[in-house]
GROMACS .gro file of C-alpha atoms in nm:
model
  137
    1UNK     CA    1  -0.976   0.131  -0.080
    2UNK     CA    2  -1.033  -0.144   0.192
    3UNK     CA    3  -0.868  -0.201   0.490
    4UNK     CA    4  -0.742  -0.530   0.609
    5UNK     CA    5  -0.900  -0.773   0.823
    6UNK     CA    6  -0.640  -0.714   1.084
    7UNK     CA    7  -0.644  -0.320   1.111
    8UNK     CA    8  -1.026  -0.320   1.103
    9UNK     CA    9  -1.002  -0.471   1.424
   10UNK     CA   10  -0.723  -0.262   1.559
   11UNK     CA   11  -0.956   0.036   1.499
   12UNK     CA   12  -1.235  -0.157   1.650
   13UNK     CA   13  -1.030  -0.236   1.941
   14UNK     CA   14  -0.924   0.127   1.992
   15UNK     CA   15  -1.270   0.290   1.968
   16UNK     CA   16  -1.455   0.029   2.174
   17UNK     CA   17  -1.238  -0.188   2.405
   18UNK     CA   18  -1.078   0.130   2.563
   19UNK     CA   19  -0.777   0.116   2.363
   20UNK     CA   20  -0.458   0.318   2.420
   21UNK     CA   21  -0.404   0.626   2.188
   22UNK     CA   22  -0.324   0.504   1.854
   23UNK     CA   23   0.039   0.594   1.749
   24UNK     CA   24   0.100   0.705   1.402
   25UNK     CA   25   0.334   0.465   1.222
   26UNK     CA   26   0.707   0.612   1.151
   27UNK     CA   27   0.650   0.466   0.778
   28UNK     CA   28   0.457   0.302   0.584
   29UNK     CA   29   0.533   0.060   0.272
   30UNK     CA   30   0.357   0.095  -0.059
   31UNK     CA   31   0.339  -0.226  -0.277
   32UNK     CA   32   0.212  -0.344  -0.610
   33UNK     CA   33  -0.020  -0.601  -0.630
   34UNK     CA   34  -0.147  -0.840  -0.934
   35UNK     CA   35  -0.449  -0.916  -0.775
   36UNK     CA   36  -0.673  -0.800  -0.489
   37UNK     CA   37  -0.528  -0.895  -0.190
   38UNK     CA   38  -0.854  -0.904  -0.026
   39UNK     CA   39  -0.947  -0.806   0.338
   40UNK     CA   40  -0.771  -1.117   0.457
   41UNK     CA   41  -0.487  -1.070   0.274
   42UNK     CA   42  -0.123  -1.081   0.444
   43UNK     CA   43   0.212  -0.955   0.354
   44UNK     CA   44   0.327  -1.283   0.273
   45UNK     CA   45   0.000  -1.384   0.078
   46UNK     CA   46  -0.154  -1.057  -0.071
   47UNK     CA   47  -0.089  -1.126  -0.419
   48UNK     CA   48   0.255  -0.923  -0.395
   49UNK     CA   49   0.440  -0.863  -0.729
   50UNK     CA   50   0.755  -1.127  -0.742
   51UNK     CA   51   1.026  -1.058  -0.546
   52UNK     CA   52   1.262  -1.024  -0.820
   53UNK     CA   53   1.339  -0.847  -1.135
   54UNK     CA   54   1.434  -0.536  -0.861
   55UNK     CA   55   1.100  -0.497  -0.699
   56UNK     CA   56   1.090  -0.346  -0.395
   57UNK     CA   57   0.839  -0.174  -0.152
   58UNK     CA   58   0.840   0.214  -0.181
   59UNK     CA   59   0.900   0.331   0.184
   60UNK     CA   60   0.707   0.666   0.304
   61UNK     CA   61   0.693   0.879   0.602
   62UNK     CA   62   0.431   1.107   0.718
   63UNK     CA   63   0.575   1.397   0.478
   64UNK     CA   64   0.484   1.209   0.178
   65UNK     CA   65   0.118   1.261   0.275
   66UNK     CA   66  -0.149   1.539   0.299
   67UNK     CA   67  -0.329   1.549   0.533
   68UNK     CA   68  -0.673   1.393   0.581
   69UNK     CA   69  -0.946   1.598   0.443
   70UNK     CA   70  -1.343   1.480   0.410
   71UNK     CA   71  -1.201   1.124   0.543
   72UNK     CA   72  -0.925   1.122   0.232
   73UNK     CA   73  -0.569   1.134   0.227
   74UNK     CA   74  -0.398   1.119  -0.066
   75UNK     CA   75   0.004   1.116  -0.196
   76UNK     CA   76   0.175   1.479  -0.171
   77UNK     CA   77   0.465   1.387  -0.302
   78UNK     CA   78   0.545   1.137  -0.592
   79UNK     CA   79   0.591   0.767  -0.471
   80UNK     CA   80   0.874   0.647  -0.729
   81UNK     CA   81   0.931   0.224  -0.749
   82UNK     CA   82   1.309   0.124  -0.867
   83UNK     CA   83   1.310   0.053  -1.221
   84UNK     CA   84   1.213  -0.305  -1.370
   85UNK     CA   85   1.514  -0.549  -1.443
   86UNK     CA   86   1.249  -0.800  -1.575
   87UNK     CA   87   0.835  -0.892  -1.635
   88UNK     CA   88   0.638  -0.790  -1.297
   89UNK     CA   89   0.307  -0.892  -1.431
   90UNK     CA   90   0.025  -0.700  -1.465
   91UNK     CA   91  -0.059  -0.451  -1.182
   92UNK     CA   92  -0.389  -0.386  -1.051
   93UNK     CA   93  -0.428  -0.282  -0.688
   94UNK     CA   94  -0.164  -0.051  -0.457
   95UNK     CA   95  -0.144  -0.188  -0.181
   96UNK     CA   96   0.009  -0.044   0.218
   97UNK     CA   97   0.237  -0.208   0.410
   98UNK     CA   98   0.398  -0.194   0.780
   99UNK     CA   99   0.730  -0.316   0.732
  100UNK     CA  100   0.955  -0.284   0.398
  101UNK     CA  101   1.053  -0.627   0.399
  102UNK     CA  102   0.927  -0.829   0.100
  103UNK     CA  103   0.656  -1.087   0.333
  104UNK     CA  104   0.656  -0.967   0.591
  105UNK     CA  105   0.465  -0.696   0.844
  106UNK     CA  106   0.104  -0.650   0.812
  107UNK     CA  107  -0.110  -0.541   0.520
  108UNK     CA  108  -0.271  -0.217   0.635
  109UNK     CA  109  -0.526  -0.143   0.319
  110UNK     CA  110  -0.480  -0.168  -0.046
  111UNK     CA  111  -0.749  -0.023  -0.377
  112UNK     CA  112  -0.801  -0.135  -0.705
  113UNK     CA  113  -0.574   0.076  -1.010
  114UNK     CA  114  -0.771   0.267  -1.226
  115UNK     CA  115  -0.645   0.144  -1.518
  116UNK     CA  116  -0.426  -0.213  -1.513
  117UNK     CA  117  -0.080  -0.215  -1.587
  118UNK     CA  118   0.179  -0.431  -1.741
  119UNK     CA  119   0.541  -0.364  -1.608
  120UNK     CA  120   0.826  -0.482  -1.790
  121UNK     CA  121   1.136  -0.450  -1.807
  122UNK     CA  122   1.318  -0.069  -1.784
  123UNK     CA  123   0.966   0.082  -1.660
  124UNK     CA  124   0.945   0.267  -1.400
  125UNK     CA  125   0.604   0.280  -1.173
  126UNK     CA  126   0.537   0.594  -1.070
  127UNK     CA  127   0.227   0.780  -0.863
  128UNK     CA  128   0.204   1.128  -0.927
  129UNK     CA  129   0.127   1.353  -0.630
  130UNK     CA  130  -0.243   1.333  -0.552
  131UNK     CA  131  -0.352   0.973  -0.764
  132UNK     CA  132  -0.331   0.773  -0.449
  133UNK     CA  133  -0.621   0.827  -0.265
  134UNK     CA  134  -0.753   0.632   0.060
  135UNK     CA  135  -1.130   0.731   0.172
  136UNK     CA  136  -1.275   0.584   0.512
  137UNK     CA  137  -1.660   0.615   0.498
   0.00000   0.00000   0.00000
């Protein structure tokens, strides 16, 4: 997992420039990916799946998470994406989002899959509790 440019520096800011108290975010967005989005990466250019064939961000709140444990967190609960109407490509990198909006907010992190996956249509992209897992180190 790899944070983006942008939140690097929030963290940064916070720890070193006298920042205020970082507030946790009410929810955060998970999105598929068919490429790295890389550190740079936005929302609008992070190598998103196409915004069509139903796609749509997964929105989570804090009780879809355990809590942070040895600098990991990882899914409690199941994060379930809508069904596929149509081809969404290959998948291979999860990637977290502020806003649920399709472009726009700010990528927050993202990881490579495991294993690649080709979505088509009538699947359904599911993570099982526990196989997202974000490590700072």
């Amino acid at each position: 997992m790899s944070f983006s440019n942008t939140y690097e520096n929030v963290v940064l800011d916070h720890l070193f420039r006298k920042g205020t108290l970082l507030t946790p975010m009410a929810t955060i967005s998970v999105g598929l990916c068919t490429a790295s989005p890389g550190e740079g990466g936005t929302s609008a250019n992070c190598n998103e799946v196409a915004n069509s064939n139903n796609y749509r961000r997964v929105v989570t709140t804090a009780t879809v998470w355990n809590t942070a444990v040895a600098g990991q967190i990882s899914n409690l609960q199941e994060i379930v994406f809508l069904g596929a109407t149509g081809n969404w490509g290959t998948v291979t990198h999860v990637a977290l989002f502020t806003s649920n909006t399709y472009g726009l907010g700010s990528l927050i992190a993202f990881g490579a899959l495991a294993v690649s996956q080709y979505i088509t249509i009538s699947y359904t992209t599911l993570f099982e509790s526990g196989a997202l897992i974000f490590t700072l180190n």
